[in-house]
Coordinates of C-alpha atoms and ligand atoms in Angstrom, one line a residue:
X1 CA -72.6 119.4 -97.1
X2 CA -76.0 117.5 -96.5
X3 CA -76.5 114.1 -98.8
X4 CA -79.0 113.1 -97.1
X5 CA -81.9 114.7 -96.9
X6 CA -84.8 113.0 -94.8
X7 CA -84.4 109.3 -93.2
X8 CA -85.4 106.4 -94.5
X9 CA -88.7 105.0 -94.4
X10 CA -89.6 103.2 -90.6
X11 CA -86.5 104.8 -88.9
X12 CA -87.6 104.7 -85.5
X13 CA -87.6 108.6 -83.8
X14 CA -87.9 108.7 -80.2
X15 CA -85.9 108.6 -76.5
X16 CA -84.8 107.3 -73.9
X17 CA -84.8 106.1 -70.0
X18 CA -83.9 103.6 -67.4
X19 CA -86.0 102.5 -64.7
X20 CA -84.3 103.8 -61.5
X21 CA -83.8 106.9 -63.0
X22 CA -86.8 107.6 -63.6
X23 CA -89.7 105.3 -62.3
X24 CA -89.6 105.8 -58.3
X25 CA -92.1 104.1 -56.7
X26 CA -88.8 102.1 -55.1
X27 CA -90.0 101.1 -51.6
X28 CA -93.0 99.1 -51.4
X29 CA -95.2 98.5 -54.8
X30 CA -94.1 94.6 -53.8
X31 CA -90.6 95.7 -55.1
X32 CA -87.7 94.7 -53.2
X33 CA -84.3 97.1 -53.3
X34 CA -82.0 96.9 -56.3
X35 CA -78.2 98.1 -55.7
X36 CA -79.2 101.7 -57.4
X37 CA -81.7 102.4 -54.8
X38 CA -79.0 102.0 -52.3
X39 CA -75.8 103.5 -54.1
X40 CA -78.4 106.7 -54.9
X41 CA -79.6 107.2 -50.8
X42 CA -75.8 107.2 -50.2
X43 CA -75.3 109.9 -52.9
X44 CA -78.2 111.7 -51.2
X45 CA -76.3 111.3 -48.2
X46 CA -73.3 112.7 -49.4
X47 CA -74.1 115.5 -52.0
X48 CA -77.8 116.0 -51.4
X49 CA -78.9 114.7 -54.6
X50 CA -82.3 113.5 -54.8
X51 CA -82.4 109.7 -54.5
X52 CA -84.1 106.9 -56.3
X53 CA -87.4 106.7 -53.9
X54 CA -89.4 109.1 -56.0
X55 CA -87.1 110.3 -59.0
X56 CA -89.4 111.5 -62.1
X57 CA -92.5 109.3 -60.2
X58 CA -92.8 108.0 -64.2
X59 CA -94.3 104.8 -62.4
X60 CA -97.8 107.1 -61.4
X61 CA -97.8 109.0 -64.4
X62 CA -96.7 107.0 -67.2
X63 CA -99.9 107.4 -68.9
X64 CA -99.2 110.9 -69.0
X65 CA -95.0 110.4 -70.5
X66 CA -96.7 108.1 -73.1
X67 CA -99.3 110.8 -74.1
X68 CA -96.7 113.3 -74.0
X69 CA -94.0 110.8 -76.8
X70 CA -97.2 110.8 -78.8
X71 CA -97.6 114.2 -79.2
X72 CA -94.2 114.5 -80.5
X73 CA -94.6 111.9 -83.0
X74 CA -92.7 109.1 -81.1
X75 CA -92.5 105.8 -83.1
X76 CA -90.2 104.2 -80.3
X77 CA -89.6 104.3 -76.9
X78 CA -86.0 102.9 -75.1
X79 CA -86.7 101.9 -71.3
X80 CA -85.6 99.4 -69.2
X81 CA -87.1 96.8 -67.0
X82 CA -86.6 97.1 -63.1
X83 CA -85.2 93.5 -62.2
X84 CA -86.2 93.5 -58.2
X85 CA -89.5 95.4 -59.5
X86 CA -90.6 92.4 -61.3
X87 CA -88.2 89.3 -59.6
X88 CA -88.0 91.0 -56.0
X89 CA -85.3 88.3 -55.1
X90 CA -83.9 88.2 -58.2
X91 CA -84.8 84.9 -58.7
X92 CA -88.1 83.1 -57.3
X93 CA -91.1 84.0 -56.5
X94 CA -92.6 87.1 -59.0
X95 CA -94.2 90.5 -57.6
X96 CA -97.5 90.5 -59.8
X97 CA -98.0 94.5 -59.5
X98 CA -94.5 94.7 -61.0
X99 CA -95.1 92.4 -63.8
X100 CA -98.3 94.0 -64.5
X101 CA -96.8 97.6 -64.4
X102 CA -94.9 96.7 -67.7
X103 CA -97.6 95.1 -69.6
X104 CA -99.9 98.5 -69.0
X105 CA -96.9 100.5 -70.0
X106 CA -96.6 98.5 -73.2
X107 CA -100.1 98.4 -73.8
X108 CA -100.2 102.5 -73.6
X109 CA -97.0 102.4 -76.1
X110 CA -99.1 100.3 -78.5
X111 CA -101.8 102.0 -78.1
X112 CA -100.0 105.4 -79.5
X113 CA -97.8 102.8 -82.1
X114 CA -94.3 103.6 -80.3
X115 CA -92.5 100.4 -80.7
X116 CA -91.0 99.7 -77.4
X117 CA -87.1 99.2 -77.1
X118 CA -86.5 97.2 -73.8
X119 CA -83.3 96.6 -71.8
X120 CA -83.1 93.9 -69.6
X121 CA -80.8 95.3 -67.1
X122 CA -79.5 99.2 -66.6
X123 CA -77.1 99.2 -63.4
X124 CA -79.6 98.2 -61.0
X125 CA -79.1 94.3 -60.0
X126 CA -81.2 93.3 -57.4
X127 CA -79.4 93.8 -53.6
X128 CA -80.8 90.1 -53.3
X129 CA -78.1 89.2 -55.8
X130 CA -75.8 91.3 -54.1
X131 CA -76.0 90.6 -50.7
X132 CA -76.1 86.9 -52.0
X133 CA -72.9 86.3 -53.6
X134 CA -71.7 89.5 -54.5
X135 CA -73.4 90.4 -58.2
X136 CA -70.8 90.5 -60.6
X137 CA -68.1 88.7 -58.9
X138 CA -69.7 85.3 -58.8
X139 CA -70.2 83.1 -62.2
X140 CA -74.0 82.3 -60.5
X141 CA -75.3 85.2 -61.8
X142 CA -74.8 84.0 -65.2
X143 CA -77.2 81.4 -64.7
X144 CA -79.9 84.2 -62.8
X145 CA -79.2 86.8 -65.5
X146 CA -81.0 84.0 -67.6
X147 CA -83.2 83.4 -65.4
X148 CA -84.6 87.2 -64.9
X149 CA -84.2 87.4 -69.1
X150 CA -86.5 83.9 -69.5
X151 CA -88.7 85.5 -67.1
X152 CA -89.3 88.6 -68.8
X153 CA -89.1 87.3 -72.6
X154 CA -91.9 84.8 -71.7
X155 CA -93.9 87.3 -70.3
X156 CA -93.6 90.4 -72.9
X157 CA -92.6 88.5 -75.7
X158 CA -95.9 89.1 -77.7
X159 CA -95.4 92.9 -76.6
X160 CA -91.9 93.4 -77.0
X161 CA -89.7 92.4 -80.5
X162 CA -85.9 94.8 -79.7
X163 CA -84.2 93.8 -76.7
X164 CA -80.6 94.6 -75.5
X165 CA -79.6 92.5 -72.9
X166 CA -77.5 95.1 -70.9
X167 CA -76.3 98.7 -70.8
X168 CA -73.3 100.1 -71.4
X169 CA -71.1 97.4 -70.2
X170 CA -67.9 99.2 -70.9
X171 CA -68.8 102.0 -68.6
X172 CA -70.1 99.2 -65.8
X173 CA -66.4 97.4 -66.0
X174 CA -64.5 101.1 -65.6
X175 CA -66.7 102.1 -62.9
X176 CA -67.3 99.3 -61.6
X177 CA -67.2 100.7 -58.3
X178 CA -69.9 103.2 -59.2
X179 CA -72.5 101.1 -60.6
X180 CA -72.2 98.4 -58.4
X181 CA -72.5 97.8 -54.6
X182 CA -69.1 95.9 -54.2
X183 CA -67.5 94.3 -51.3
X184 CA -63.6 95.7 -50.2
X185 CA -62.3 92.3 -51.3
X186 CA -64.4 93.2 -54.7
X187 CA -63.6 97.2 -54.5
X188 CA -59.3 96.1 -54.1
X189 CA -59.0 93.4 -56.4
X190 CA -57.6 95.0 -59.4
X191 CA -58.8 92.0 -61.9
X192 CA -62.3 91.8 -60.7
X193 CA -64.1 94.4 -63.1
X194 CA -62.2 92.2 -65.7
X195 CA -63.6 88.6 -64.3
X196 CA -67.2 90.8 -63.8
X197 CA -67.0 92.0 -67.9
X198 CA -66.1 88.4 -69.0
X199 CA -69.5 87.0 -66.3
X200 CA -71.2 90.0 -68.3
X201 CA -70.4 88.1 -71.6
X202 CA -71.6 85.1 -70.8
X203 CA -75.0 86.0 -69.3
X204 CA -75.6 88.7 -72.2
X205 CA -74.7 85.8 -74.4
X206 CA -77.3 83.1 -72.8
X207 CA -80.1 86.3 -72.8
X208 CA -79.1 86.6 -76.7
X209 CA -80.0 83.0 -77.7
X210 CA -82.8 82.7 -75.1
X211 CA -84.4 85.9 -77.6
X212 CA -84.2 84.1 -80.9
X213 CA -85.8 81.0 -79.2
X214 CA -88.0 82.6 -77.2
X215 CA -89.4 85.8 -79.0
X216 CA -91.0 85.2 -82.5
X217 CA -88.8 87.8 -84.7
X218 CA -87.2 89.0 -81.6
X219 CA -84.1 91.3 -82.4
X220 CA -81.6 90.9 -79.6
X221 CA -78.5 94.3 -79.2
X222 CA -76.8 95.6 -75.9
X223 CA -76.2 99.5 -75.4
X224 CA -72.2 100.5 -75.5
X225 CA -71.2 104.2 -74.4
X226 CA -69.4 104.5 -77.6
X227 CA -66.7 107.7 -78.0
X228 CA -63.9 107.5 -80.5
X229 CA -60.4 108.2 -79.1
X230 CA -58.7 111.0 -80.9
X231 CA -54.8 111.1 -80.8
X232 CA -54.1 114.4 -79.3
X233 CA -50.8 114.9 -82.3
X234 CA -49.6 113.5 -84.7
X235 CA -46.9 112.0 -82.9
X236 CA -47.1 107.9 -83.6
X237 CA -46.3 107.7 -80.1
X238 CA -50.1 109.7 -79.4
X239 CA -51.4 107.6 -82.4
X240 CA -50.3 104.5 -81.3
X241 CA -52.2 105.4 -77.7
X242 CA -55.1 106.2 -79.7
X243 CA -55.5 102.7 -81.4
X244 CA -54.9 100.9 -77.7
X245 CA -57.1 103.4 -76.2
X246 CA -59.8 102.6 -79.1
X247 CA -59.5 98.6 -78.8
X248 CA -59.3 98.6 -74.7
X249 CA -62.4 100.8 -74.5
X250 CA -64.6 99.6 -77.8
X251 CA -63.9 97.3 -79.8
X252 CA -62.9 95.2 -76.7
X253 CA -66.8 94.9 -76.4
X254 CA -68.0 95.1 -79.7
X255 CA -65.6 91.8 -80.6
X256 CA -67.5 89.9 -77.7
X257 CA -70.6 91.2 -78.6
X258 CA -70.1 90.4 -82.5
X259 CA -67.5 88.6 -83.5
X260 CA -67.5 85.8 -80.3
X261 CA -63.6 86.5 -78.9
X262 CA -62.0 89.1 -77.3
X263 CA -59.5 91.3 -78.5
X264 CA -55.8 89.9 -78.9
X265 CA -54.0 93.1 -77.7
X266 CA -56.0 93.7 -74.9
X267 CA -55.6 89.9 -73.4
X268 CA -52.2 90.7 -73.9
X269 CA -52.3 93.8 -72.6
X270 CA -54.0 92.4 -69.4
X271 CA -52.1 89.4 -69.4
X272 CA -49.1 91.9 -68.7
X273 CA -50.3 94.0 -66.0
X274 CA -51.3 90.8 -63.9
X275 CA -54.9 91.7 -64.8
X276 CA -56.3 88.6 -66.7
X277 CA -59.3 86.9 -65.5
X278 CA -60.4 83.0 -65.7
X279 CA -61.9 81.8 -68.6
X280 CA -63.5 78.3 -68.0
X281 CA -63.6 75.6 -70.7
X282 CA -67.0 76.3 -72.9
X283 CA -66.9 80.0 -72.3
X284 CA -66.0 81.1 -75.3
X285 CA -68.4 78.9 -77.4
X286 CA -70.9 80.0 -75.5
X287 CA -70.0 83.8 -76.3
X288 CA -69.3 82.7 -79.7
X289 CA -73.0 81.6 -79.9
X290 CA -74.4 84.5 -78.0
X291 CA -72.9 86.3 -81.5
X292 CA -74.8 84.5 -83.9
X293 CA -77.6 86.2 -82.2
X294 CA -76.6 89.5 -81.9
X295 CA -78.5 91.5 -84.4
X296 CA -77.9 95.2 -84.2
X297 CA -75.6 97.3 -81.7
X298 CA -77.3 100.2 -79.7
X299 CA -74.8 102.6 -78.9
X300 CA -74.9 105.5 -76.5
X301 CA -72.9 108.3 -77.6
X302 CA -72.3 111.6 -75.6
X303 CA -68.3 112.8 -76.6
X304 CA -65.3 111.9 -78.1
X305 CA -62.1 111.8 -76.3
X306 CA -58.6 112.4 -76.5
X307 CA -55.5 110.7 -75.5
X308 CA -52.1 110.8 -75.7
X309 CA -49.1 108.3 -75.2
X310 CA -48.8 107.3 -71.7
X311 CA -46.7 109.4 -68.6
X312 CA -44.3 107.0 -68.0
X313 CA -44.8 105.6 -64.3
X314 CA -48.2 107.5 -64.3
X315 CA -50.5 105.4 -61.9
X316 CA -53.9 103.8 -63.2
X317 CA -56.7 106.1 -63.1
X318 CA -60.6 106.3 -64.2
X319 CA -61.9 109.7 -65.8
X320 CA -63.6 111.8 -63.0
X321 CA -67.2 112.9 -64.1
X322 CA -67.6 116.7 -63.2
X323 CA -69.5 116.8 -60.2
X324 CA -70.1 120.1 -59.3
X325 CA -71.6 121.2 -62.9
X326 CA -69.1 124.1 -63.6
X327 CA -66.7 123.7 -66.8
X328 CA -63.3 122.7 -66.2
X329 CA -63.8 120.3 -63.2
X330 CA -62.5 117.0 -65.2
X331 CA -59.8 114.5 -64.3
X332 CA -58.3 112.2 -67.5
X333 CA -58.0 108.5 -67.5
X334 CA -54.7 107.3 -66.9
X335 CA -53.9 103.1 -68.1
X336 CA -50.1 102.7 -68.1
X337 CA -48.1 101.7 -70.8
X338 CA -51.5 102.0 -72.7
X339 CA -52.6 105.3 -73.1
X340 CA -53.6 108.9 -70.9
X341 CA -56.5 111.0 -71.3
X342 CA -56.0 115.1 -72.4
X343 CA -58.2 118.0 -73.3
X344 CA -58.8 118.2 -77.1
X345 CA -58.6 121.7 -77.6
X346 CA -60.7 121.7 -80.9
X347 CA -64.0 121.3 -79.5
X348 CA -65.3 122.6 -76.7
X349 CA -67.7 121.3 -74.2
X350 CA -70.9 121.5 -71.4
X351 CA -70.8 122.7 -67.7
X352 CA -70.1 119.0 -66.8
X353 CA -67.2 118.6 -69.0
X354 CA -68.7 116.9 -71.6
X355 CA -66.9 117.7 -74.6
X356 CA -69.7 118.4 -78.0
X357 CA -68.2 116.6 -80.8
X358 CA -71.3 115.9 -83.5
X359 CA -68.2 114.6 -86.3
X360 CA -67.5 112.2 -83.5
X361 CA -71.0 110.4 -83.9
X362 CA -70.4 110.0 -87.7
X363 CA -67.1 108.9 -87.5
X364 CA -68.4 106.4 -85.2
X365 CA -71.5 105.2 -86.9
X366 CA -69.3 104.9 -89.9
X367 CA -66.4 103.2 -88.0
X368 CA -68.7 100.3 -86.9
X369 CA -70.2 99.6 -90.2
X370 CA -66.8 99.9 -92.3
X371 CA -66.1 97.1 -89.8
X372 CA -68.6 94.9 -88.3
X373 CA -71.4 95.9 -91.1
X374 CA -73.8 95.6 -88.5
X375 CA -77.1 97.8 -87.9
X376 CA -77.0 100.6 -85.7
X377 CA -79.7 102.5 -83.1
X378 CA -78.5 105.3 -81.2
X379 CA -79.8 104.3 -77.8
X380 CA -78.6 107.1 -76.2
X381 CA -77.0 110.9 -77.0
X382 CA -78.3 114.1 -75.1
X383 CA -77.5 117.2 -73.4
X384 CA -77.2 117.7 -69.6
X385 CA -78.0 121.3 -68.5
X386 CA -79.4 123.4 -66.2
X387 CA -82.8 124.1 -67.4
X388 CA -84.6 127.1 -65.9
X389 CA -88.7 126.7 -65.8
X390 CA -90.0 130.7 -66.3
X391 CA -92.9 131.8 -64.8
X392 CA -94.8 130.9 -67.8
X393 CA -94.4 127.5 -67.8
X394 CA -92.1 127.7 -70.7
X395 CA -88.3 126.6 -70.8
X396 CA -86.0 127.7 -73.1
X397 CA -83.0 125.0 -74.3
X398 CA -81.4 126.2 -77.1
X399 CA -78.4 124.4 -76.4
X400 CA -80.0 121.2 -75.8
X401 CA -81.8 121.9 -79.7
X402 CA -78.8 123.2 -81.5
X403 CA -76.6 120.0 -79.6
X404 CA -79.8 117.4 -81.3
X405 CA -79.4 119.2 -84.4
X406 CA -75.7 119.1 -85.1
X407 CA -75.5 115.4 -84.2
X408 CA -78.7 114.7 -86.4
X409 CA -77.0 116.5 -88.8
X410 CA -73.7 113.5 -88.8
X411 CA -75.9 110.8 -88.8
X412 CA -77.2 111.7 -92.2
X413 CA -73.7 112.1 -93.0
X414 CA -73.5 108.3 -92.3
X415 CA -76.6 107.4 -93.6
X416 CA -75.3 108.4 -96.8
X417 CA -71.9 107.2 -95.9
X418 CA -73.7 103.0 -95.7
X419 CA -74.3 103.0 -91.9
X420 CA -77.6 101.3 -91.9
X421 CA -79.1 103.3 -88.6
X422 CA -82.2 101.7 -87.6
X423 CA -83.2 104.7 -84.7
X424 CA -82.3 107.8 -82.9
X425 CA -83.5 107.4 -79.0
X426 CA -81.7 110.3 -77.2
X427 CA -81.3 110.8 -73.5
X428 CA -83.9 111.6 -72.6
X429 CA -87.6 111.7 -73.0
X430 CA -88.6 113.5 -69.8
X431 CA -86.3 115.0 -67.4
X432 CA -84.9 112.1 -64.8
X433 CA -82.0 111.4 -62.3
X434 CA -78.7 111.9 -63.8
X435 CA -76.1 108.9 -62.5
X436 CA -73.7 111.6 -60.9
X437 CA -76.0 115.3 -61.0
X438 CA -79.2 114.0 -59.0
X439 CA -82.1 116.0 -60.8
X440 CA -80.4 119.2 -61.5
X441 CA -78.6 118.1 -64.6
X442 CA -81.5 117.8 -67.1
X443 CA -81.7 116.2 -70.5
X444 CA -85.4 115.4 -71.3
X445 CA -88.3 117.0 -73.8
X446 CA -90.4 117.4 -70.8
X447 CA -89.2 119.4 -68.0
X448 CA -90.6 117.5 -64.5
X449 CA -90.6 120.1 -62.1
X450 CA -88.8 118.8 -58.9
X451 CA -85.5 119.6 -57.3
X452 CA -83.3 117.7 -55.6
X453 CA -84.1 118.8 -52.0
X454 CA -88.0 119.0 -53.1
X455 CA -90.2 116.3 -54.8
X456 CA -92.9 119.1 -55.0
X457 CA -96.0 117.1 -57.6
X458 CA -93.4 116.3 -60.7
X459 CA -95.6 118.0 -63.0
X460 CA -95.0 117.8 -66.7
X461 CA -94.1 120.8 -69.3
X462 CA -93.5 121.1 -72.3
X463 CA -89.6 122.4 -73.2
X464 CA -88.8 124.7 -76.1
X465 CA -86.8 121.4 -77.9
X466 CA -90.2 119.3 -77.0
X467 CA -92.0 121.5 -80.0
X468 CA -88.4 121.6 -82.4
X469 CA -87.7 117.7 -82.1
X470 CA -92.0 116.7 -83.1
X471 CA -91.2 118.8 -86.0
X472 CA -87.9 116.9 -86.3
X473 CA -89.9 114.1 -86.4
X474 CA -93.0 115.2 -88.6
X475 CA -90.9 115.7 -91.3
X476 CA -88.9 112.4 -91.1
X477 CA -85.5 114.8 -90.2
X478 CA -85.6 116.8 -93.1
X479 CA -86.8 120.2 -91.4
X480 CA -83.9 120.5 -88.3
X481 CA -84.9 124.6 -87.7
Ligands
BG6_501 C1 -75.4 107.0 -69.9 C2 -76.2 106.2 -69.0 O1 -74.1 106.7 -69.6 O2 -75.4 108.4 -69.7 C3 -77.4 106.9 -68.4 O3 -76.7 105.0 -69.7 C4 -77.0 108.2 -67.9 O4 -77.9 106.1 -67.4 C5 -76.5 109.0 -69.1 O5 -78.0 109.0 -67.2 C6 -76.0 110.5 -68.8 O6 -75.1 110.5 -67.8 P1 -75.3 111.3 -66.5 O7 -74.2 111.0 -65.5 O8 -75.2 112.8 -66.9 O9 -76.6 111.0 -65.9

């Protein structure tokens, strides 16, 4: 049953990107390569997906994607800033076209009132940083991270007032080897994702309190992929996996993010398995201040998952993604003694494995505010598909519209529940490079008509859930047919 009926007044509708997935424009344009331009020719190299170089080619026709989030009644738009666009080193000297590339994107949001939703970084560090001292693995790029977030506060702070320092951080420390370009020392070391996650606190921290003193009313939150871990019986054994998959995997980073400290049980946990990283005096005050000026959490949220109490012996393992877009193709997360991934065979799920769970997103939402009683925008939630542009120009995603719907559906569910849900920004506003599909696996309003092996002109049209969501959006989510 519905409560709610239409959302509350200023609730931001709109969607989202990132900048390599969407902007191309990579080589030249005064930009220097970040690791995502690199770690997306290798994927080229090895499964033929189209690379970084030109993706969407936003960067030539972002007057056009803005037009386009106007027409369908966009009152906010989630991208991120491209840190070797605008620092080419990563520190240093700054590429003007870069810098100026933002402001006119900014200026053509304001223009059509979207209120822009920025994140500071999304994946791709600078290979400047990299090649440097290794990104992640070195407590230097604490200090740069500030550097890069002073940079860009300074410079859009009259333009920008929501910034989340950095994306899904959870989903960088478990595939850490897929988001970053990582040495074999790096790649081997079993406790460097954890030393890289605690580096990730303490620069996300200094970017939090260099917002409230830098941006006048600035509203500083970080993207989590967020999916609630359902026990697979009732079995305390499964429910007991369920709450250590639930604090490894969330509330891990939510703690950091809002409370200042990490997670008892999961120091313990890593204290155990020889996984513990270094935590240098002042480090936790510092993330403990970083919290004071955390104002809202964005959180991506795709799926729920399942688990089950731990295979004895079983060896640690990270979830596969699906590769090859046909159902079925999944491998579970394995952390021993903790807890081991398994179908849930209520719900089902898309070609790429991605299991649809709307109730997922309420229980969520509704999870976070019973707890931290903290505002919420949904940075990210979408449908990957195989979109098929006809001969007229049309394209016909019922799936992506009925997926929308149903998880619109749960957040007035929280709504009416307390959860105090600032936005809805799905994934994503025009069709862009997936992080493991190249451009074949398609989420966006607008369909940009390229394949992987073919850059062709990326023209723009207009998808059958482009015309559903500005009706969405005209009527404030009250009409969802
Ligand atoms: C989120 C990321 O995890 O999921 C996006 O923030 C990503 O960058 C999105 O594109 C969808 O995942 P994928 O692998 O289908 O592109």
């Amino acid at each position: 049953m519905e409560i709610v009926t239409s959302f509350p007044e200023g609730f931001l509708w709109g969607a989202a990107t990132s900048a390599y997935q969407c902007e191309g424009a990579a080589e030249g344009y005064g930009k220097k390569d970040n690791q995502q331009d690199v770690i997306n020719r290798e994927i080229h190299d090895e499964y033929g997906y189209a690379d970084a170089s030109v993706a969407s080619d936003h960067y030539h026709h972002y007057k056009e994607d803005v037009a386009l989030m106007a027409e369908m009644g966009f009152s906010s738009y989630r991208f991120s800033i491209n840190w070797a666009r605008v620092l080419p080193d990563g520190v240093g000297e700054p590429n003007p076209e870069g810098v100026e590339f933002y402001h006119n994107l900014l200026h053509e949001l304001h223009a059509h009132n979207i209120e822009p939703v920025v994140t500071m970084w999304h994946y791709d560090l600078p290979m400047a940083l990299v090649n440097k001292y290794g990104g992640w693995g070195s407590r230097q790029i604490v200090d740069d991270f500030e550097y890069y977030a002073c940079f860009i506060l300074n410079e859009y702070k009259d333009e920008v007032k929501y910034w989340l320092t950095i994306n899904e951080q959870s989903i960088v420390v478990n595939y850490i080897d897929r988001k970053n370009k990582l040495t074999n020392e790096q790649k081997f070391d079993p406790k460097f994702r954890y030393q890289a996650n605690h580096y990730m606190n303490l620069a996300h921290a200094r970017a939090a309190i260099a917002v409230h003193e830098i941006v006048p009313g600035g509203q500083c939150g970080a993207a989590l992929d967020m999916a609630p871990y359902y026990p697979h019986t009732c079995d305390p054994k499964d429910i007991l996996a369920a709450k250590n998959a639930s604090n490894f995997k969330n509330y891990f980073y939510m703690d950091a993010y809002i409370c200042g400290e990490y997670t008892e049980s999961v120091l313990a946990y890593l204290k155990r398995q020889g996984l513990m990283f270094d935590i240098q005096p002042g480090d936790m005050e510092l993330i403990k201040k970083g919290s004071e000026c955390f104002d809202f959490l964005g959180i991506n949220y795709y799926q729920s998952a399942c688990v089950k109490a731990p295979t004895p012996g079983a060896a640690r393992r990270s979830k596969q993604n699906n590769k090859i877009g046909k159902g079925g193709h999944v491998v579970y997360e394995v952390q021993p003694d903790l807890f081991e991934g398994c179908k849930n065979e209520f719900i089902g799920d898309t070609d790429f494995s991605m299991p649809i769970d709307p109730v997922g997103l309420e229980y969520v939402l509704e999870d976070i505010n019973d707890r931290y009683h903290i505002p919420v925008m949904i940075c990210e939630n979408g449908f990957g598909a195989y979109d098929k542009l006809e001969k007229d120009g049309s394209i016909h995603d019922p799936y992506r519209i009925e997926y929308i719907r149903e998880h619109i559906k749960a957040m007035k569910a929280a709504i009416a529940n307390g959860v105090k849900l600032l936005g809805y920004n799905p994934w994503s506003a025009f069709d862009l490079l997936s992080t493991s599909n190249g451009i074949a696996k398609r989420y966006g309003f607008v369909y940009v008509d390229r394949t992987d092996d073919d850059v062709k002109e990326c023209k723009r049209y207009r998808k059958d859930s482009f015309y559903w969501y500005k009706n969405v959006i005209a009527t404030n989510g009250k009409n969802l047919e």
